[in-house]
């Protein structure tokens, strides 16, 4: 009997094996690979920055030594380079052209941190689609985005490119960008292969200084830094990029645990892994490789498929294979991943980009979406006496500040192909759209964010005195954030604090709009201003979006994707912190300590004497011109177990006089675990539109998996015990409801 069963099982297996349709692309890869010499294989693994039709580039392409080119932007040149590869190299393998298209190509959207503040994945996806259509028209088919590094240190310049501090929000935003860039089908000529970067842990860079070392215990790596990358794999991201940093001494470009164990084995990722710029060679500087050959060997062993600008593979890989240090199979595996992307992009069938008489830049649709992103990314932090939106009672405004008319700086970092001449600044937008309604008086005061010349302040004060309301645009120049642009102090640069104080003294209402690439410590300025809109850097349409918010044609709905600290000394400060054994209580701030106070008189709990323990504004915070009332949360059961779901609902009422949008946030807390757990963790959000007076019920379905965490046994599990759940307007509000997981 047993033999019969075994025979039947084997027969079925053979049948399935034969009929299982092998992906036709894999067959094409096998066939092409079988024809390739070792040198041609290594050539595919070589990515170079564009040098036009230089003799060196032309000869390398003809000899099959170039797999990809980044930063080539002239369409005619791109098509000619592609023709050389397809027609004049032995096997005619097309090149994949790449570029950093981070938050727009020509039509620039808010920086990704600002886009995250919209909490609107559909809008963010539409922005990435706009970028893909514009970029692919110039021959680019691969972008190095989304950047989904969790960033909890605003000193780090690259927080501007991130989606903030939370793994769930970053996962949702990253997935939206991937969908937008890649579109429905990678072979569509407007599809832009996306790249999940930087893998991994880059945002944990010590002291917020770029490229610095990181120390990340595996549990934290898996709980905090890896989830957005895992979601990127599940979303079908076409490529990954290594990060520059080391994790616990191991640079990512040589990290087998990260790139093989986690990315390939655990996540079953079959896309392409590219190094960062010269990050393979930089392993010599890191002090983990002796020379370029050693670096090439380490990177190949770690599964890095393509070498961006280290010249390590092209110069060393052949020798490594011939010496047996690396097997040709390891080379083949890398080349498969590269060829697979090229086949999926349709480059073998359509290697060239059609030249268009009119490039699809700055279309009405693109500008409309960019403006909507500005509107939804702005966060209303304060609105004393409802000074905003400005009513018809206001007959004159003084538009002041270094960011009031800064077409390049409002674009933010990482937008090399943008054209500031297309920027519509706040001053221009207010004049164009509202100049008939109000008299616009203007005086920058400071000409750029770092400006310290006081004479401009006096002129600004004089201008302000002639107006009913001051619209003050402050913040950072674009160059003060982004890669390698980190700040040890994150106050308003230059004499901007003095400008705010001087304008406050005029007694005129001050509406302060902050256009920055990171959270800034603006506590004093928030006190001095009557209203505050935090707008990050909003891109091409920053002006029209902000003008519509100020004059009430739009209502703010942005929520903080990152905590705003009171002082830089509080950093890192984030909402999903641990309770600790002595959570802050009876806080006595430094100015309230009696002279001669006894050492133990202040109690012994966790806070800073000069800052307390709370941020200036918490993650998820954002006001509206209307107000939203939350009913108490209801849950569908008090006990849940594995595989079950829990419905969590509450009613939200728009209690004000403006229609508006509210982001209802779902948080949980695992009260007792095998490890201390965060006081709250975001597990869902819904952005709902409510007319004035309208009530809606928001419903979330919580699964048992969503309660899981990587526990002390390095196993992702949902542990039995008490849980709390909130639906709230930010990460500090609301009353939790308790349930038990059994
Ligand atoms: C940079 C960045 C990376 C970018 C790459 C190509 O140094 O770290 O994010 O995609 O080089 O420009």
XYZ file of C-alpha atoms and ligand atoms in Angstrom:
754
model
C 0.000 0.000 0.000
C 2.762 2.412 0.965
C 4.603 1.821 -2.342
C 1.394 2.599 -4.280
C 0.921 5.867 -2.378
C 4.539 6.855 -2.887
C 4.314 6.105 -6.612
C 1.173 8.251 -6.903
C 2.790 11.141 -5.064
C 5.884 10.970 -7.287
C 3.728 10.815 -10.422
C 1.830 13.926 -9.344
C 5.039 15.742 -8.593
C 6.460 14.912 -12.049
C 3.222 16.006 -13.716
C 3.120 19.298 -11.824
C 6.792 19.863 -12.489
C 6.282 19.471 -16.214
C 3.157 21.531 -16.456
C 4.251 24.276 -14.031
C 4.596 27.134 -16.451
C 8.089 28.546 -15.919
C 8.039 32.321 -16.090
C 9.029 32.978 -19.732
C 11.431 35.668 -18.532
C 13.439 33.078 -16.622
C 13.819 31.090 -19.818
C 15.066 34.157 -21.654
C 17.520 34.876 -18.851
C 18.836 31.294 -18.971
C 19.283 31.475 -22.706
C 21.067 34.830 -22.634
C 23.232 33.874 -19.690
C 24.401 30.761 -21.496
C 25.817 32.943 -24.265
C 27.563 35.465 -22.017
C 31.272 35.419 -21.302
C 32.410 36.022 -17.714
C 33.544 39.520 -18.739
C 30.128 40.326 -20.235
C 28.411 39.087 -17.095
C 30.586 41.322 -14.954
C 29.895 44.191 -17.350
C 26.213 43.984 -16.469
C 27.112 44.470 -12.793
C 28.834 47.770 -13.501
C 26.874 51.029 -13.032
C 28.499 54.305 -14.124
C 27.476 57.915 -13.917
C 26.785 59.481 -17.304
C 29.590 61.197 -19.216
C 27.599 61.841 -22.382
C 29.074 60.217 -25.487
C 32.625 60.322 -24.151
C 35.058 58.004 -25.915
C 35.563 56.077 -22.703
C 31.838 55.481 -22.211
C 31.300 54.573 -25.868
C 34.131 52.026 -25.860
C 33.028 50.485 -22.559
C 29.473 50.101 -23.853
C 30.646 48.523 -27.087
C 32.708 46.008 -25.130
C 29.744 45.127 -22.922
C 31.193 46.643 -19.768
C 28.235 48.826 -18.745
C 24.999 47.475 -17.292
C 23.480 50.742 -16.154
C 24.089 54.493 -16.408
C 22.827 57.029 -13.890
C 22.465 60.787 -14.295
C 22.340 60.862 -18.106
C 19.592 63.360 -18.892
C 19.800 64.238 -22.529
C 17.308 62.092 -24.425
C 19.225 62.092 -27.690
C 22.379 61.038 -25.834
C 20.477 58.361 -23.919
C 19.018 56.913 -27.107
C 22.450 56.964 -28.799
C 24.114 55.249 -25.826
C 21.320 52.680 -25.935
C 21.803 52.197 -29.679
C 25.491 51.518 -29.093
C 24.624 48.896 -26.484
C 21.908 47.234 -28.550
C 23.531 47.444 -31.991
C 27.274 47.569 -31.397
C 27.905 45.314 -28.428
C 28.223 41.563 -29.023
C 25.017 40.506 -27.310
C 23.041 43.750 -27.597
C 21.931 43.851 -23.970
C 20.171 47.204 -23.328
C 21.307 49.602 -20.614
C 19.011 50.695 -17.784
C 19.146 54.446 -17.234
C 18.661 55.663 -13.667
C 18.234 58.919 -11.725
C 17.275 60.119 -8.259
C 13.669 61.112 -8.821
C 12.766 61.552 -5.168
C 9.789 63.930 -4.891
C 9.252 64.966 -8.483
C 11.255 65.334 -11.673
C 10.153 68.687 -13.094
C 6.920 69.259 -11.167
C 8.279 69.097 -7.616
C 6.053 67.821 -4.842
C 6.653 68.446 -1.124
C 9.728 66.724 0.259
C 8.861 63.140 1.278
C 8.636 64.162 4.952
C 5.984 66.645 3.894
C 4.209 64.081 1.749
C 4.100 61.761 4.759
C 2.358 64.591 6.648
C -0.599 64.243 4.259
C -1.326 60.738 5.655
C -2.869 60.268 2.205
C -1.307 57.306 0.366
C -3.506 57.832 -2.707
C -2.289 61.414 -3.096
C 1.322 60.355 -2.579
C 0.912 57.587 -5.145
C -0.478 60.087 -7.656
C 2.552 62.312 -7.091
C 4.944 59.464 -7.796
C 2.986 58.654 -10.970
C 3.418 62.254 -12.129
C 7.154 61.979 -11.471
C 7.340 58.709 -13.393
C 5.602 60.165 -16.446
C 7.911 63.179 -16.472
C 11.137 61.251 -15.864
C 10.523 58.390 -18.299
C 9.973 60.929 -21.065
C 13.711 61.688 -20.836
C 14.766 58.011 -20.958
C 15.031 57.337 -17.241
C 13.511 53.958 -16.274
C 14.859 53.480 -12.748
C 14.617 55.842 -9.796
C 16.454 55.547 -6.504
C 13.336 56.049 -4.408
C 11.443 55.693 -2.086
C 13.795 56.352 0.775
C 12.095 54.463 3.615
C 14.666 54.762 6.371
C 13.013 55.317 9.748
C 14.248 58.715 10.951
C 14.007 59.728 14.594
C 16.830 62.249 14.632
C 16.053 65.659 13.082
C 19.736 66.574 13.165
C 20.132 64.132 10.270
C 19.776 65.976 6.982
C 18.211 62.989 5.249
C 15.146 63.069 7.499
C 13.903 65.375 4.742
C 13.812 62.440 2.319
C 12.241 60.081 4.827
C 8.613 59.471 5.732
C 9.359 60.112 9.393
C 9.657 58.162 12.607
C 7.036 55.479 12.374
C 7.355 52.063 10.696
C 3.639 51.764 9.838
C 3.235 55.233 8.300
C 6.535 54.843 6.443
C 5.439 51.430 5.153
C 2.202 52.846 3.791
C 3.888 55.859 2.209
C 6.716 53.797 0.747
C 4.265 51.336 -0.781
C 2.267 54.223 -2.259
C 5.381 55.706 -3.870
C 6.392 52.310 -5.274
C 2.935 51.817 -6.792
C 3.052 55.327 -8.239
C 6.551 55.042 -9.694
C 6.104 51.538 -11.125
C 2.525 51.880 -12.271
C 0.449 48.851 -13.206
C 3.092 47.138 -15.330
C 6.855 47.582 -15.318
C 6.962 47.102 -19.082
C 4.834 50.219 -19.619
C 7.139 52.916 -21.057
C 6.006 55.309 -18.285
C 6.911 52.802 -15.597
C 9.852 53.773 -13.406
C 11.483 50.900 -11.512
C 11.479 51.910 -7.845
C 14.265 51.304 -5.343
C 13.739 50.698 -1.634
C 16.577 52.488 0.094
C 18.774 52.598 2.087
C 18.947 49.032 3.273
C 19.231 49.284 6.224
C 19.222 51.220 9.483
C 20.664 54.400 7.957
C 18.375 56.642 10.003
C 19.943 55.393 13.240
C 23.168 57.201 12.326
C 24.904 58.198 15.545
C 24.439 61.862 16.579
C 22.419 62.493 13.432
C 25.659 62.903 11.510
C 25.417 61.422 8.019
C 27.277 58.233 7.072
C 28.004 57.638 10.784
C 28.055 54.300 12.531
C 24.863 52.733 13.878
C 24.317 50.391 16.766
C 21.055 48.496 16.246
C 20.251 45.317 18.189
C 18.656 42.752 15.915
C 15.355 42.975 17.765
C 15.164 46.723 17.148
C 16.312 46.274 13.557
C 13.448 43.861 12.958
C 10.842 45.806 14.947
C 11.589 49.343 13.766
C 13.905 49.626 10.745
C 13.053 46.613 8.590
C 9.227 46.639 8.393
C 8.949 49.309 5.628
C 11.448 47.325 3.525
C 9.493 44.122 3.995
C 6.331 45.912 2.883
C 8.284 47.233 -0.116
C 9.086 43.632 -1.120
C 5.419 42.689 -0.680
C 4.502 45.692 -2.847
C 6.730 44.407 -5.647
C 9.527 46.947 -5.510
C 11.894 46.330 -8.408
C 15.147 47.075 -6.601
C 16.883 47.730 -3.284
C 19.877 49.880 -2.454
C 22.475 49.258 0.232
C 22.986 51.907 2.876
C 26.342 53.588 3.509
C 26.352 52.936 7.237
C 27.643 50.003 9.169
C 25.274 48.196 11.497
C 27.217 47.168 14.605
C 30.452 47.366 12.613
C 29.259 45.646 9.421
C 28.769 47.986 6.432
C 25.538 47.140 4.569
C 27.408 46.630 1.269
C 29.145 43.674 2.882
C 26.381 42.473 5.175
C 25.485 38.879 4.372
C 23.001 38.647 7.239
C 21.050 41.622 5.913
C 21.277 40.970 2.184
C 21.176 37.206 2.013
C 19.592 35.900 5.219
C 16.869 38.540 5.582
C 16.320 39.982 2.099
C 16.701 36.816 0.032
C 15.983 33.886 2.346
C 13.393 35.263 4.748
C 11.671 37.683 2.362
C 12.262 35.671 -0.823
C 13.173 38.837 -2.705
C 14.062 38.308 -6.389
C 14.774 41.902 -7.405
C 18.032 43.730 -7.933
C 20.302 44.973 -5.102
C 22.516 47.898 -6.050
C 25.235 49.412 -3.888
C 25.101 53.049 -2.972
C 27.545 55.444 -4.672
C 31.005 53.905 -4.167
C 29.765 52.197 -1.014
C 31.616 49.000 -1.957
C 34.933 50.826 -2.174
C 34.108 52.716 1.049
C 34.372 49.436 2.954
C 38.119 50.067 2.761
C 37.647 53.348 4.617
C 35.280 51.616 7.050
C 38.262 49.440 7.868
C 36.692 46.089 7.033
C 38.457 45.544 3.672
C 42.129 45.764 2.804
C 41.763 46.868 -0.830
C 39.323 47.057 -3.749
C 39.693 43.351 -4.494
C 38.794 42.513 -0.900
C 35.864 44.941 -1.086
C 34.586 43.370 -4.323
C 34.849 39.917 -2.766
C 32.987 40.986 0.378
C 30.212 42.690 -1.591
C 29.782 39.722 -3.958
C 29.605 37.348 -0.998
C 27.003 39.643 0.534
C 24.873 39.475 -2.603
C 25.227 43.009 -3.955
C 24.254 42.582 -7.619
C 25.371 45.915 -9.071
C 28.299 48.189 -8.218
C 27.479 51.908 -8.365
C 30.676 53.801 -9.087
C 33.231 51.773 -7.101
C 34.742 50.176 -10.250
C 35.236 47.224 -7.921
C 33.400 44.566 -9.883
C 34.596 45.637 -13.327
C 38.216 45.637 -12.159
C 38.320 42.808 -9.626
C 35.512 40.292 -10.142
C 37.132 38.332 -12.983
C 40.250 37.750 -10.915
C 38.165 36.683 -7.925
C 36.362 34.084 -10.022
C 39.578 32.835 -11.617
C 41.207 32.492 -8.200
C 38.164 30.621 -6.874
C 37.447 33.253 -4.223
C 34.073 33.814 -5.862
C 32.177 31.216 -7.913
C 30.837 32.024 -11.371
C 27.456 30.924 -10.006
C 27.533 33.902 -7.618
C 28.148 36.112 -10.636
C 25.333 34.379 -12.532
C 22.919 34.931 -9.644
C 23.666 38.655 -9.670
C 23.376 38.925 -13.444
C 20.042 37.087 -13.349
C 18.630 39.762 -11.052
C 19.873 42.482 -13.393
C 18.607 40.853 -16.582
C 15.273 40.070 -14.913
C 14.705 43.786 -14.274
C 15.665 44.653 -17.843
C 13.281 42.051 -19.257
C 10.502 43.156 -16.874
C 11.014 46.773 -17.972
C 10.602 45.677 -21.570
C 13.996 47.120 -22.497
C 14.816 44.252 -24.845
C 11.628 44.942 -26.812
C 11.537 48.745 -26.467
C 15.055 49.984 -25.675
C 14.547 53.505 -26.978
C 12.438 56.406 -25.761
C 10.319 58.205 -28.309
C 11.281 61.851 -28.607
C 8.261 64.069 -27.997
C 7.755 67.491 -29.538
C 6.435 68.765 -26.191
C 7.743 67.097 -23.044
C 4.970 66.136 -20.579
C 6.240 68.492 -17.877
C 4.184 70.787 -15.614
C 0.863 69.601 -16.968
C -2.267 71.072 -15.416
C -2.949 67.726 -13.787
C 0.583 67.569 -12.362
C 0.430 71.096 -10.941
C -3.012 70.490 -9.481
C -1.803 67.347 -7.698
C 1.329 69.112 -6.512
C -0.755 71.941 -5.078
C -3.100 69.478 -3.350
C -0.069 67.774 -1.816
C 1.073 71.150 -0.435
C -2.372 71.784 1.036
C -2.549 68.367 2.704
C 1.053 68.364 3.904
C 0.785 71.617 5.897
C 0.253 71.078 9.621
C -1.640 73.676 11.646
C 0.142 73.793 15.003
C -1.501 76.867 16.513
C -4.379 79.188 15.624
C -4.993 81.697 18.423
C -8.386 83.365 18.272
C -8.972 81.629 14.946
C -6.924 84.234 13.183
C -6.766 81.783 10.271
C -8.259 81.643 7.757
C -8.020 85.379 7.069
C -11.475 86.879 6.666
C -12.686 89.802 4.561
C -12.064 91.995 7.576
C -8.370 91.831 6.684
C -7.612 94.552 4.157
C -3.821 94.358 4.068
C -1.123 91.773 4.710
C 2.636 92.135 5.133
C 4.373 89.208 3.426
C 7.730 88.887 5.168
C 10.563 86.410 5.662
C 13.409 84.712 3.774
C 11.146 81.921 2.503
C 8.376 84.244 1.294
C 9.894 84.512 -2.158
C 12.589 81.804 -2.485
C 11.802 79.795 -5.631
C 14.763 77.405 -5.279
C 14.636 76.882 -1.527
C 10.935 76.066 -1.442
C 11.704 73.034 -3.626
C 13.743 71.376 -0.877
C 16.541 68.860 -1.249
C 17.034 66.150 -3.903
C 15.417 67.776 -6.895
C 18.316 68.189 -9.309
C 16.097 68.403 -12.393
C 13.735 71.004 -10.991
C 13.487 74.489 -12.459
C 13.028 77.202 -9.825
C 11.715 79.453 -12.592
C 8.578 77.323 -12.452
C 8.185 77.692 -8.692
C 5.216 79.743 -7.558
C 6.315 81.374 -4.319
C 3.995 82.387 -1.469
C 4.482 86.063 -2.341
C 3.632 85.497 -5.995
C 0.621 83.346 -5.151
C -0.767 85.817 -2.619
C -0.367 88.682 -5.076
C -1.811 86.694 -8.003
C -4.722 85.049 -6.238
C -5.555 87.413 -3.414
C -4.039 90.744 -4.471
C -7.451 92.030 -5.517
C -8.818 91.241 -2.086
C -6.040 92.537 0.142
C -3.249 95.042 -0.151
C 0.024 93.139 -0.237
C 2.969 94.853 1.448
C 6.234 92.982 1.169
C 9.636 93.125 2.807
C 11.745 89.990 3.155
C 13.553 91.251 6.247
C 16.228 88.603 5.824
C 17.291 87.673 2.304
C 18.077 84.020 3.064
C 17.534 81.718 6.024
C 21.077 82.084 7.453
C 21.096 85.869 6.972
C 22.215 87.665 10.142
C 22.187 91.237 8.826
C 19.910 93.169 11.248
C 19.166 96.104 8.952
C 16.595 94.070 7.054
C 14.658 93.476 10.256
C 14.019 97.177 10.757
C 12.613 97.447 7.228
C 10.408 94.431 7.854
C 9.066 95.960 11.058
C 8.189 99.150 9.208
C 6.360 97.179 6.533
C 4.528 95.167 9.160
C 3.243 98.280 10.871
C 1.337 99.217 7.709
C -0.572 95.925 7.517
C -3.467 94.301 9.355
C -1.739 90.900 9.537
C 1.843 89.664 9.169
C 2.374 86.563 7.040
C 5.877 85.482 8.045
C 7.587 82.752 5.981
C 10.576 81.326 7.827
C 12.529 78.071 7.714
C 15.607 76.631 6.033
C 17.340 77.006 2.726
C 17.143 73.736 0.774
C 20.896 73.202 1.196
C 20.539 72.900 4.987
C 18.983 69.438 4.731
C 19.435 66.391 2.525
C 22.456 64.126 2.151
C 25.488 65.105 4.245
C 23.677 68.285 5.377
C 23.173 67.638 9.074
C 22.849 70.232 11.821
C 23.935 69.867 15.441
C 21.453 72.581 16.424
C 18.046 72.640 14.782
C 16.827 76.137 15.596
C 15.622 78.594 12.982
C 18.888 79.592 11.268
C 20.347 83.083 11.056
C 18.557 86.042 12.638
C 15.097 84.562 12.014
C 14.362 84.236 15.763
C 15.151 87.946 16.143
C 12.924 88.712 13.157
C 9.993 86.880 14.774
C 10.487 88.711 18.079
C 10.727 92.101 16.379
C 7.537 91.493 14.423
C 5.754 90.243 17.519
C 6.597 93.573 19.195
C 4.660 95.474 16.524
C 1.504 94.124 18.157
C 0.192 92.986 14.789
C -1.116 89.407 14.499
C 1.688 87.151 13.280
C 0.939 84.106 11.113
C 4.178 82.094 10.922
C 4.626 79.567 8.119
C 7.660 77.283 8.506
C 9.206 75.879 5.320
C 11.971 73.519 6.415
C 13.596 70.191 5.612
C 13.307 68.820 9.156
C 11.638 69.424 12.534
C 13.006 72.652 14.020
C 13.104 73.749 17.671
C 10.716 76.677 17.357
C 9.185 76.736 20.840
C 9.818 80.458 21.442
C 8.582 81.379 17.988
C 5.410 79.342 18.476
C 4.763 81.319 21.672
C 5.325 84.622 19.856
C 3.227 83.814 16.796
C -0.555 83.847 16.824
C -0.829 81.067 14.260
C 1.686 78.517 12.991
C 1.570 76.373 9.839
C 4.409 73.841 9.507
C 4.772 73.305 5.759
C 8.181 71.594 5.300
C 9.432 72.476 1.798
C 6.424 72.274 -0.474
C 7.877 72.198 -3.981
C 6.778 73.949 -7.168
C 3.297 74.828 -5.929
C 4.166 75.733 -2.353
C 2.877 79.259 -2.861
C -0.608 78.552 -4.240
C -1.202 75.754 -1.725
C -0.212 77.879 1.260
C -2.104 80.925 -0.011
C -5.312 78.909 -0.282
C -4.840 77.654 3.280
C -4.156 81.152 4.634
C -7.171 82.687 2.925
C -9.497 79.783 3.645
C -9.993 78.295 0.214
C -8.567 75.142 1.750
C -8.580 73.770 5.296
C -5.445 72.258 6.905
C -5.471 68.495 7.490
C -1.771 67.666 7.830
C -0.535 65.612 10.795
C 3.055 65.393 12.040
C 4.922 62.351 10.652
C 7.679 63.080 13.118
C 7.921 64.482 16.627
C 8.778 68.180 17.056
C 11.248 68.421 19.972
C 11.369 71.370 22.367
C 15.160 71.259 22.405
C 17.729 69.398 20.343
C 19.011 67.889 23.582
C 15.847 65.812 23.791
C 16.786 63.961 20.580
C 16.053 61.143 19.972
C 12.483 61.788 21.054
C 9.624 59.881 19.489
C 6.110 58.804 20.445
C 6.666 55.038 20.413
C 9.058 55.223 23.352
C 9.285 52.759 26.229
C 7.566 53.459 29.545
C 10.784 52.867 31.556
C 10.695 51.890 35.228
C 10.330 55.514 36.296
C 8.120 57.378 33.844
C 8.100 61.131 34.316
C 5.912 62.492 37.076
C 5.758 65.659 39.186
C 8.021 67.381 36.690
C 9.904 70.306 38.207
C 11.516 72.405 35.505
C 14.850 74.029 36.072
C 13.510 77.551 36.622
C 11.128 76.311 39.288
C 13.712 74.544 41.425
C 13.994 76.393 44.772
C 17.477 77.713 45.511
C 19.208 75.320 47.878
C 16.831 72.501 47.008
C 17.903 69.203 48.500
C 19.353 66.690 46.054
C 16.431 64.285 46.408
C 13.740 66.934 46.480
C 12.939 66.673 42.786
C 11.998 63.033 42.861
C 13.644 60.464 40.621
C 11.790 60.043 37.368
C 12.678 60.210 33.691
C 12.805 63.769 32.292
C 15.157 66.653 31.496
C 15.203 69.473 34.066
C 15.307 72.086 31.302
C 12.815 70.471 28.895
C 10.549 68.100 30.797
C 9.658 64.849 29.066
C 7.200 65.884 26.395
C 7.848 67.175 22.879
C 6.793 70.577 21.593
C 4.252 68.770 19.414
C 3.749 64.977 19.212
C 3.711 62.617 16.279
C 0.288 62.608 14.599
C -0.606 66.116 15.811
C -2.312 68.637 13.553
C -5.180 71.091 13.992
C -7.887 72.180 11.570
C -9.976 75.317 11.139
C -12.804 73.198 12.431
C -12.777 70.820 15.391
C -13.384 67.095 15.632
C -14.969 65.328 18.585
C -14.216 61.651 19.157
C -16.709 59.414 20.924
C -15.420 56.668 23.193
C -13.873 53.734 21.410
C -15.863 50.514 21.094
C -14.394 47.050 20.528
C -16.173 43.989 19.179
C -14.893 41.657 21.897
C -12.918 41.789 25.114
C -10.886 38.704 24.342
C -9.163 37.679 21.102
C -6.838 34.861 20.151
C -4.642 33.793 17.265
C -6.221 34.195 13.861
C -9.069 36.288 15.198
C -9.766 39.931 14.435
C -11.027 42.730 16.638
C -13.267 45.500 15.299
C -12.442 48.890 16.775
C -14.827 51.761 16.118
C -15.619 55.261 17.206
C -17.721 58.179 15.993
C -16.080 61.392 14.893
C -18.082 64.605 14.652
C -17.091 67.789 12.869
C -18.155 70.220 15.579
C -16.999 73.384 13.832
C -18.180 75.586 10.981
C -15.771 74.471 8.263
C -15.871 71.261 6.253
C -12.590 69.479 6.902
C -10.572 66.266 6.817
C -9.396 64.393 9.911
C -6.839 61.595 10.210
C -8.136 59.091 12.734
C -5.205 57.087 14.088
C -5.314 53.563 15.516
C -2.769 52.819 18.232
C -2.157 49.785 20.422
C -0.074 49.024 23.478
C 1.076 45.627 24.663
C 0.918 46.317 28.387
C 3.076 43.413 29.546
C 5.456 41.500 27.248
C 8.549 39.332 27.434
C 10.223 42.607 26.481
C 9.245 46.156 27.403
C 7.011 47.471 24.651
C 6.344 51.024 23.365
C 3.686 53.079 25.118
C 1.886 53.244 21.779
C 2.318 51.835 18.276
C 0.485 53.061 15.176
C -1.378 50.190 13.501
C -3.754 52.030 11.192
C -5.132 55.366 10.058
C -8.034 56.693 8.023
C -8.327 60.174 6.545
C -12.010 61.091 6.484
C -13.817 64.126 5.111
C -16.519 65.559 7.363
C -18.846 68.384 6.518
C -19.556 70.881 9.282
C -21.802 69.127 11.798
C -21.398 65.705 10.171
C -20.656 62.541 12.155
C -19.025 59.410 10.747
C -18.123 56.095 12.297
C -14.547 54.978 11.667
C -13.938 51.267 11.818
C -10.623 49.448 12.037
C -10.120 45.694 11.978
C -7.176 44.656 14.104
C -5.625 41.258 13.392
C -3.739 39.131 15.875
C -0.627 39.426 13.687
C -0.677 43.192 14.113
C -0.159 42.701 17.834
C 2.987 40.658 17.294
C 6.539 41.765 17.963
C 9.992 40.205 17.821
C 10.333 38.828 21.315
C 13.187 37.799 23.581
C 13.480 34.480 21.728
C 13.950 36.348 18.432
C 10.564 35.083 17.311
C 7.803 37.305 16.019
C 4.873 36.454 18.213
C 1.713 37.858 19.730
C 2.029 37.203 23.414
C -0.963 36.611 25.696
C -1.939 39.395 28.020
C -3.564 42.787 28.293
C -3.611 45.210 25.362
C -4.825 48.764 25.071
C -6.263 50.265 21.912
C -6.946 53.884 20.899
C -8.552 55.703 18.030
C -7.280 59.236 18.431
C -6.354 62.465 16.719
C -2.683 62.151 17.594
C -0.231 59.921 19.466
C -0.875 61.502 22.861
C -4.656 61.983 22.872
C -7.605 59.764 23.591
C -8.639 57.220 26.174
C -7.704 53.576 25.559
C -9.977 50.564 25.759
C -8.541 47.347 27.152
C -8.854 43.832 25.753
C -7.056 40.577 26.362
C -5.194 38.372 23.965
C -5.433 34.813 25.122
C 23.801 59.046 -3.047
C 22.707 58.623 -2.104
C 21.677 57.741 -2.730
C 21.535 58.090 -4.192
C 22.838 57.757 -4.882
C 22.797 58.071 -6.384
O 25.012 59.204 -2.398
O 23.064 58.082 -0.853
O 20.466 57.911 -1.986
O 20.473 57.349 -4.757
O 23.937 58.426 -4.294
O 22.707 59.459 -6.572
